[in-house]
Amino acid sequence: MIKNFRIMKLGYDFMGYKVDRKESLSFHHLVIAKKDCKNLGYGEGYYQWNGAILVQNTSHDYLHTIERIDRDVFLYITSRMIEENKLGRLDIGQLRLIRDALIYFEREHKCDRNSKGRLCIKEEYISKRLIL
């Protein structure tokens, strides 16, 4: 997927986050969660139709934070990445919609803290996002 979607050449992932190193990338299960894949007969679920390539320490971690806090925003972003996957390319229109959803989430949850008292939205979740 990294090669097919030209992620290293473009320099950003499925959510519009800056990619510095190939080793920083991870596979995010979009349609069927990894925990459900085996029971449904999909093994580990690492299929292009079921995934997006994200930077582990920024977009991937952030997306799971969003999932815990605001399921609707998580599902919206997921649907945009599914659309990119169907298109077979990273699409500027979809990336802008994702960016807008992230900005909305940040406005609504900028003061939210985790159980350890730390802000849920880390500075790098904003600073490592490309301006599209």
Coordinates of C-alpha atoms in Angstrom, one line a residue, residues 1-127:
M1 CA 0.0 0.0 0.0
I2 CA 2.9 2.4 0.7
K3 CA 4.1 1.9 -2.8
N4 CA 0.6 1.8 -4.5
F5 CA -0.5 5.0 -2.8
R6 CA 2.9 6.7 -3.3
I7 CA 3.0 7.6 0.3
M8 CA 6.8 8.2 0.6
K9 CA 6.8 10.2 -2.7
L10 CA 3.9 12.4 -1.6
G11 CA 5.2 12.7 2.0
Y12 CA 1.9 12.3 3.8
D13 CA -0.4 9.5 4.9
F14 CA -4.1 8.8 4.5
M15 CA -5.0 11.5 7.1
G16 CA -2.6 14.2 5.7
Y17 CA 0.1 13.7 8.3
K18 CA 3.8 14.3 7.4
V19 CA 5.7 11.1 6.8
D20 CA 9.5 11.3 7.5
R21 CA 10.4 7.6 7.6
K22 CA 8.9 4.4 6.1
E23 CA 9.5 2.7 9.5
S24 CA 7.1 5.2 11.2
L25 CA 4.1 3.9 9.2
S26 CA 1.5 1.4 10.4
F27 CA -1.6 -0.3 9.0
H28 CA -4.9 0.9 10.4
H29 CA -7.8 -1.5 9.9
L30 CA -10.8 0.4 8.5
V31 CA -13.7 -1.9 7.7
I32 CA -13.1 -4.9 10.0
A33 CA -11.2 -4.3 13.2
K34 CA -8.1 -6.5 13.7
K35 CA -9.7 -8.1 16.7
D36 CA -12.6 -9.4 14.6
C37 CA -10.7 -10.4 11.5
K38 CA -9.7 -13.9 12.6
N39 CA -13.2 -14.8 13.7
L40 CA -14.7 -13.7 10.4
G41 CA -12.2 -15.6 8.4
Y42 CA -9.9 -12.8 7.3
G43 CA -6.8 -13.8 9.2
E44 CA -5.1 -10.7 10.5
G45 CA -7.1 -8.5 8.1
Y46 CA -4.1 -6.9 6.3
Y47 CA -5.9 -6.4 3.0
Q48 CA -5.8 -3.1 1.0
W49 CA -9.6 -2.8 1.1
N50 CA -9.5 -3.0 4.9
G51 CA -6.7 -0.6 5.6
A52 CA -5.1 2.8 5.6
I53 CA -1.5 3.7 6.1
L54 CA -0.9 6.1 9.0
V55 CA 2.0 7.4 10.9
Q56 CA 1.9 5.4 14.1
N57 CA 2.9 8.2 16.6
T58 CA 0.7 10.9 15.2
S59 CA -2.3 10.1 13.0
H60 CA -2.7 6.5 14.1
D61 CA -2.6 7.2 17.8
Y62 CA -4.7 10.3 17.4
L63 CA -7.4 8.5 15.4
H64 CA -7.7 5.9 18.3
T65 CA -7.9 8.8 20.8
I66 CA -10.7 10.3 18.7
E67 CA -12.4 6.9 18.6
R68 CA -12.5 6.8 22.4
I69 CA -13.8 10.4 22.8
D70 CA -16.1 11.0 19.8
R71 CA -17.2 7.9 17.9
D72 CA -19.1 10.0 15.3
V73 CA -15.9 12.0 14.3
F74 CA -14.0 8.7 14.2
L75 CA -16.5 7.1 11.9
Y76 CA -16.6 10.1 9.6
I77 CA -12.8 10.2 9.3
T78 CA -12.8 6.4 8.7
S79 CA -15.4 6.8 5.9
R80 CA -13.2 9.4 4.2
M81 CA -10.2 7.0 4.3
I82 CA -12.4 4.2 2.9
E83 CA -13.2 6.6 0.0
E84 CA -9.5 7.2 -0.6
N85 CA -9.0 3.5 -0.6
K86 CA -11.8 3.0 -3.2
L87 CA -10.3 5.8 -5.3
G88 CA -6.9 4.0 -5.2
R89 CA -5.1 7.3 -4.3
L90 CA -4.8 9.9 -1.6
D91 CA -7.3 12.5 -2.6
I92 CA -6.9 16.2 -1.7
G93 CA -10.7 16.6 -1.3
Q94 CA -11.0 13.8 1.2
L95 CA -7.9 15.0 3.0
R96 CA -9.4 18.4 3.4
L97 CA -12.6 16.9 4.8
I98 CA -10.5 14.9 7.3
R99 CA -8.6 18.1 8.2
D100 CA -12.0 19.9 8.8
A101 CA -13.2 17.0 11.0
L102 CA -9.9 17.1 13.0
I103 CA -10.3 20.9 13.5
Y104 CA -13.9 20.4 14.7
F105 CA -12.7 17.7 17.1
E106 CA -9.9 19.9 18.4
R107 CA -12.3 22.8 19.0
E108 CA -14.8 20.6 20.9
H109 CA -12.2 18.7 22.9
K110 CA -9.2 21.0 23.3
C111 CA -9.4 20.8 27.2
D112 CA -10.2 17.1 27.5
R113 CA -7.7 15.2 29.7
N114 CA -7.0 11.5 30.1
S115 CA -7.0 9.6 33.3
K116 CA -3.4 10.7 34.1
G117 CA -4.4 14.4 33.7
R118 CA -2.7 14.9 30.4
L119 CA -4.3 16.7 27.5
C120 CA -5.8 14.2 25.1
I121 CA -4.8 16.2 22.1
K122 CA -1.0 16.2 21.9
E123 CA 0.8 19.2 20.3
E124 CA 2.3 16.9 17.6
Y125 CA -1.2 15.8 16.6
I126 CA -1.7 19.4 15.3
S127 CA 1.9 20.4 14.3

